[in-house]
Amino acid sequence: MTTPDMGKVVSIMRDVADTEIRPRFRGLQDGEVRRKEAGGLVTIADTESERRLAEALVDLLPGSVVLGEEAAEGNPNAYDCLNGDAPVWIVDPLDGTSNFAAGKPDYVVIVALTTGGMTRAGAILVPETGTCIVAEEGGGAWSGGRRVSPGDPGTEPSSMKGSLGRRLRERDEVKGVFEDLNTAGCCGIEYLRIATGELHFAHYRGLKPWDHAAGDLIVREAGGRVRHVDGSFYQPGRNHRHGLLSACDDACWKQVLAILRPSIEHLPPVRP
């Protein structure tokens, strides 16, 4: 399969963001926000942008199918398409919904394309800044015509900035080791920051494909490393007992893993 022109994909993402998401930013009305059964918020901007993205992406690649976060809610068979023969668009129409609903600009639109269960292309768009990073398998990561790279961080753990969940941040063996630990409340924002060297690492326990498929590819194509704790690669739709560690380069990944591994192994399993 020939990968569709990612420039067209980004144009679709920008158009949907400009018509369905940004006009509602800091302007959500009563009844336009609800809480999902599984937790987390969903807004009218999430559902309408997913609908528009799904229609346009299937038109761009006839015969493809869409796995979207909102359509997958409560559908036990949603992931079956990842095992089929058709190309699959994995869509997070609004990653960082809680930030969006609170009027915070750290939210993104994420689109990835998979075939054979592997991610072949991906893009993450930050609507409020216009920043977009795109990657295709084997082709590097790009933004605005420039190749993206985290550079050479060359730093010790005490100078590293990372993103860890509360359970890890509060472990005694983790406290005080790194310069700063926080979460952006948006996986896509963190993947972009790792790809550009603004963030050194992030560990994720929940591995929903719309949160990670594009970011995983972007960071790897930028020169970073994304692996499970046992060294295996991420594959959309598959969970892992110890989650996923993303870092700006191999050396950082190994340093961080050596520090976090004892704590990670004490964490309870994540609900599928």
C-alpha positions as a printed NumPy array, in Angstrom:
array([[  0.   ,   0.   ,   0.   ],
       [  1.22 ,   3.5  ,  -0.863],
       [  0.882,   5.881,   2.059],
       [ -1.502,   8.753,   1.238],
       [ -0.048,  12.239,   0.928],
       [  0.41 ,  13.254,   4.568],
       [  0.172,  16.886,   3.531],
       [ -3.452,  16.202,   2.643],
       [ -3.97 ,  14.471,   5.966],
       [ -2.637,  17.513,   7.811],
       [ -4.868,  19.805,   5.747],
       [ -7.875,  17.738,   6.799],
       [ -6.793,  17.926,  10.432],
       [ -6.345,  21.709,  10.275],
       [ -9.704,  22.221,   8.601],
       [-11.518,  20.11 ,  11.188],
       [ -9.702,  21.845,  14.045],
       [-10.593,  25.272,  12.656],
       [-14.267,  24.47 ,  12.135],
       [-15.19 ,  22.001,  14.897],
       [-12.727,  22.523,  17.735],
       [-11.259,  26.021,  17.969],
       [-14.618,  27.865,  17.675],
       [-15.739,  25.937,  20.783],
       [-12.551,  26.537,  22.779],
       [-13.483,  28.474,  25.935],
       [-17.034,  28.622,  24.61 ],
       [-18.615,  25.272,  25.483],
       [-22.299,  25.527,  26.322],
       [-24.417,  23.673,  28.875],
       [-24.973,  20.106,  27.745],
       [-21.895,  20.06 ,  25.485],
       [-19.682,  18.263,  28.032],
       [-20.331,  14.894,  29.642],
       [-18.427,  12.243,  31.549],
       [-17.833,   8.874,  29.904],
       [-18.871,   5.657,  31.625],
       [-15.211,   4.6  ,  31.777],
       [-14.169,   7.999,  33.136],
       [-12.817,  11.1  ,  31.443],
       [-14.659,  13.881,  29.668],
       [-16.065,  14.094,  26.171],
       [-17.356,  17.261,  24.506],
       [-19.282,  18.086,  21.372],
       [-15.952,  19.137,  19.864],
       [-14.649,  15.559,  20.336],
       [-17.624,  13.881,  18.7  ],
       [-18.077,  16.319,  15.811],
       [-14.378,  16.433,  14.949],
       [-14.162,  12.628,  14.978],
       [-17.147,  12.391,  12.649],
       [-15.612,  14.862,  10.209],
       [-12.147,  13.285,  10.357],
       [-13.52 ,   9.795,   9.774],
       [-15.463,  10.86 ,   6.687],
       [-12.557,  12.77 ,   5.132],
       [ -9.872,  10.167,   5.845],
       [-11.877,   7.299,   4.356],
       [-12.539,   9.441,   1.281],
       [ -8.792,  10.092,   1.026],
       [ -7.983,   6.365,   1.185],
       [-10.87 ,   4.29 ,  -0.199],
       [-11.128,   0.879,   1.444],
       [ -9.685,   2.098,   4.725],
       [-11.495,   2.03 ,   8.061],
       [-11.386,   4.252,  11.138],
       [-10.752,   3.421,  14.778],
       [-11.763,   6.545,  16.682],
       [-11.689,   7.093,  20.418],
       [-15.305,   8.191,  20.726],
       [-16.778,   5.529,  18.43 ],
       [-14.814,   2.875,  20.328],
       [-16.371,   3.809,  23.672],
       [-18.37 ,   0.869,  24.937],
       [-17.717,  -1.18 ,  21.783],
       [-15.939,  -4.436,  22.735],
       [-15.218,  -5.211,  19.075],
       [-13.702,  -1.834,  18.225],
       [-10.121,  -3.12 ,  18.031],
       [-10.948,  -6.002,  15.668],
       [-10.146,  -3.818,  12.666],
       [ -6.475,  -3.743,  13.709],
       [ -6.257,  -7.452,  12.857],
       [ -7.914,  -7.1  ,   9.447],
       [ -6.534,  -6.502,   5.977],
       [ -7.842,  -2.954,   5.5  ],
       [ -5.66 ,   0.068,   6.352],
       [ -6.784,   1.597,   9.652],
       [ -6.848,   5.269,  10.547],
       [ -6.456,   5.614,  14.316],
       [ -7.973,   8.906,  15.386],
       [ -7.951,  10.89 ,  18.594],
       [-10.07 ,  13.865,  17.581],
       [ -9.174,  15.844,  20.689],
       [ -6.447,  14.531,  22.953],
       [ -6.38 ,  16.481,  26.205],
       [-10.141,  16.956,  26.506],
       [ -9.909,  17.916,  30.175],
       [ -7.464,  20.707,  29.258],
       [ -9.741,  21.832,  26.428],
       [-12.813,  21.875,  28.655],
       [-10.894,  23.874,  31.277],
       [ -9.804,  26.469,  28.712],
       [ -6.173,  25.311,  28.643],
       [ -4.456,  25.279,  25.215],
       [ -2.518,  22.013,  25.688],
       [ -4.711,  19.812,  23.518],
       [ -4.065,  18.186,  20.124],
       [ -5.571,  16.322,  17.201],
       [ -3.915,  12.956,  16.458],
       [ -4.124,  10.776,  13.35 ],
       [ -2.145,   7.605,  12.631],
       [ -2.315,   5.121,   9.748],
       [ -1.662,   1.434,  10.379],
       [ -1.392,  -1.628,   8.173],
       [ -0.604,  -5.138,   9.304],
       [ -0.91 ,  -3.993,  12.894],
       [  1.989,  -1.533,  12.607],
       [  1.962,   2.258,  12.389],
       [  3.12 ,   3.541,   8.995],
       [  2.429,   7.27 ,   9.329],
       [  1.226,   9.71 ,  11.935],
       [  0.601,  13.38 ,  12.64 ],
       [ -0.03 ,  15.432,  15.772],
       [ -1.489,  18.94 ,  15.424],
       [ -1.619,  21.583,  18.163],
       [ -4.597,  23.719,  17.067],
       [ -3.862,  26.714,  19.288],
       [ -0.321,  27.213,  17.94 ],
       [ -0.635,  25.62 ,  14.497],
       [  2.358,  23.38 ,  15.217],
       [  2.175,  19.998,  13.512],
       [  4.73 ,  17.193,  13.445],
       [  4.383,  14.454,  10.851],
       [  6.255,  11.175,  10.45 ],
       [  6.239,   8.356,   7.955],
       [  7.907,   5.016,   8.56 ],
       [ 11.577,   5.326,   7.618],
       [ 11.232,   8.954,   6.556],
       [ 12.003,  10.93 ,   9.701],
       [  9.816,  13.387,  11.593],
       [  9.059,  16.795,  10.097],
       [  7.442,  20.096,  11.031],
       [  7.011,  23.035,   8.67 ],
       [  9.501,  21.592,   6.178],
       [ 12.205,  21.088,   8.812],
       [ 13.377,  17.776,  10.189],
       [ 12.618,  17.341,  13.878],
       [ 15.158,  16.006,  16.357],
       [ 15.542,  16.107,  20.145],
       [ 19.222,  16.895,  19.622],
       [ 21.812,  15.602,  22.076],
       [ 20.389,  16.05 ,  25.577],
       [ 23.617,  14.8  ,  27.194],
       [ 22.318,  15.183,  30.718],
       [ 22.277,  13.357,  34.042],
       [ 18.998,  12.29 ,  35.719],
       [ 19.191,  15.27 ,  38.095],
       [ 18.817,  17.544,  35.058],
       [ 16.086,  15.544,  33.314],
       [ 12.469,  16.6  ,  32.926],
       [  9.916,  13.835,  32.648],
       [  6.277,  12.869,  32.808],
       [  5.205,  10.171,  35.254],
       [  1.862,   9.174,  36.703],
       [  1.124,   9.889,  40.338],
       [  1.852,   6.335,  41.523],
       [  5.394,   6.527,  40.161],
       [  6.036,  10.125,  41.179],
       [  5.222,   9.267,  44.776],
       [  7.571,   6.28 ,  45.077],
       [ 10.413,   6.979,  47.532],
       [ 13.035,   5.681,  45.096],
       [ 11.854,   8.173,  42.449],
       [ 11.339,  11.315,  44.523],
       [ 14.126,  13.85 ,  44.126],
       [ 15.987,  11.936,  41.422],
       [ 14.918,  14.065,  38.445],
       [ 14.867,  17.831,  37.967],
       [ 11.133,  17.937,  37.304],
       [  8.273,  15.455,  37.049],
       [  4.858,  16.453,  35.801],
       [  2.146,  15.541,  33.328],
       [  0.695,  17.699,  30.575],
       [ -2.683,  15.986,  30.714],
       [ -2.234,  15.224,  27.018],
       [ -0.108,  12.388,  25.621],
       [  0.216,  14.102,  22.245],
       [  1.755,  17.229,  23.756],
       [  4.292,  15.105,  25.626],
       [  5.259,  13.106,  22.545],
       [  5.875,  16.351,  20.656],
       [  7.995,  17.713,  23.492],
       [ 10.114,  14.561,  23.578],
       [ 10.578,  14.638,  19.794],
       [ 11.845,  18.219,  19.984],
       [ 13.952,  17.819,  23.133],
       [ 11.764,  19.902,  25.463],
       [ 10.981,  16.831,  27.567],
       [ 13.368,  13.978,  28.256],
       [ 11.038,  11.077,  28.954],
       [  7.516,   9.894,  29.732],
       [  6.114,   6.649,  31.065],
       [  2.578,   5.547,  30.211],
       [  0.551,   2.781,  31.769],
       [ -2.642,   3.122,  29.721],
       [ -1.901,   2.202,  26.102],
       [ -4.986,   3.131,  24.102],
       [ -3.929,   3.194,  20.432],
       [ -5.279,   6.684,  19.71 ],
       [ -3.038,   8.083,  22.46 ],
       [  0.192,   6.411,  21.335],
       [  0.274,   5.174,  17.728],
       [  1.288,   8.471,  16.116],
       [  3.451,   9.667,  19.02 ],
       [  5.41 ,   6.434,  19.151],
       [  6.287,   6.722,  15.453],
       [  7.071,  10.443,  15.636],
       [  9.497,  10.07 ,  18.549],
       [ 11.25 ,   7.086,  16.969],
       [ 11.55 ,   8.813,  13.602],
       [ 12.926,  11.909,  15.343],
       [ 15.702,   9.774,  16.84 ],
       [ 14.199,   8.924,  20.209],
       [ 13.421,   5.536,  21.698],
       [  9.999,   4.139,  22.591],
       [  9.824,   0.642,  24.033],
       [  8.131,  -1.466,  26.65 ],
       [ 10.176,  -2.216,  29.746],
       [ 11.204,  -5.582,  28.292],
       [ 12.582,  -3.83 ,  25.194],
       [  9.755,  -4.812,  22.839],
       [  8.2  ,  -2.328,  20.424],
       [  4.772,  -0.795,  20.912],
       [  2.019,  -2.231,  18.725],
       [ -1.401,  -0.523,  18.568],
       [ -4.099,  -2.447,  20.348],
       [ -1.792,  -4.515,  22.556],
       [ -1.358,  -3.847,  26.253],
       [  1.744,  -4.513,  28.303],
       [  1.983,  -5.28 ,  32.015],
       [  4.542,  -2.542,  32.686],
       [  3.429,   0.132,  30.239],
       [  5.515,   2.12 ,  27.757],
       [  8.619,   4.285,  28.193],
       [  9.366,   7.041,  25.678],
       [ 12.659,   8.963,  25.768],
       [ 14.624,  11.456,  23.691],
       [ 17.435,   8.977,  22.933],
       [ 18.72 ,   5.485,  23.756],
       [ 21.025,   6.613,  26.561],
       [ 18.238,   8.535,  28.297],
       [ 15.843,   5.583,  27.93 ],
       [ 18.329,   3.205,  29.553],
       [ 19.162,   5.607,  32.397],
       [ 15.534,   6.278,  33.189],
       [ 14.542,   2.623,  32.98 ],
       [ 17.3  ,   1.633,  35.404],
       [ 15.864,   4.109,  37.912],
       [ 12.186,   3.359,  37.344],
       [ 12.218,  -0.412,  36.844],
       [ 11.877,  -1.408,  40.541],
       [  8.978,   1.009,  40.979],
       [  7.291,   0.016,  37.722],
       [  7.39 ,  -3.66 ,  38.68 ],
       [  5.498,  -2.882,  41.9  ],
       [  2.587,  -1.22 ,  40.095],
       [ -0.695,  -3.13 ,  39.76 ],
       [ -1.854,  -4.167,  36.271],
       [ -3.685,  -1.576,  34.21 ],
       [ -7.293,  -2.232,  33.313],
       [ -7.498,  -3.093,  29.544]])
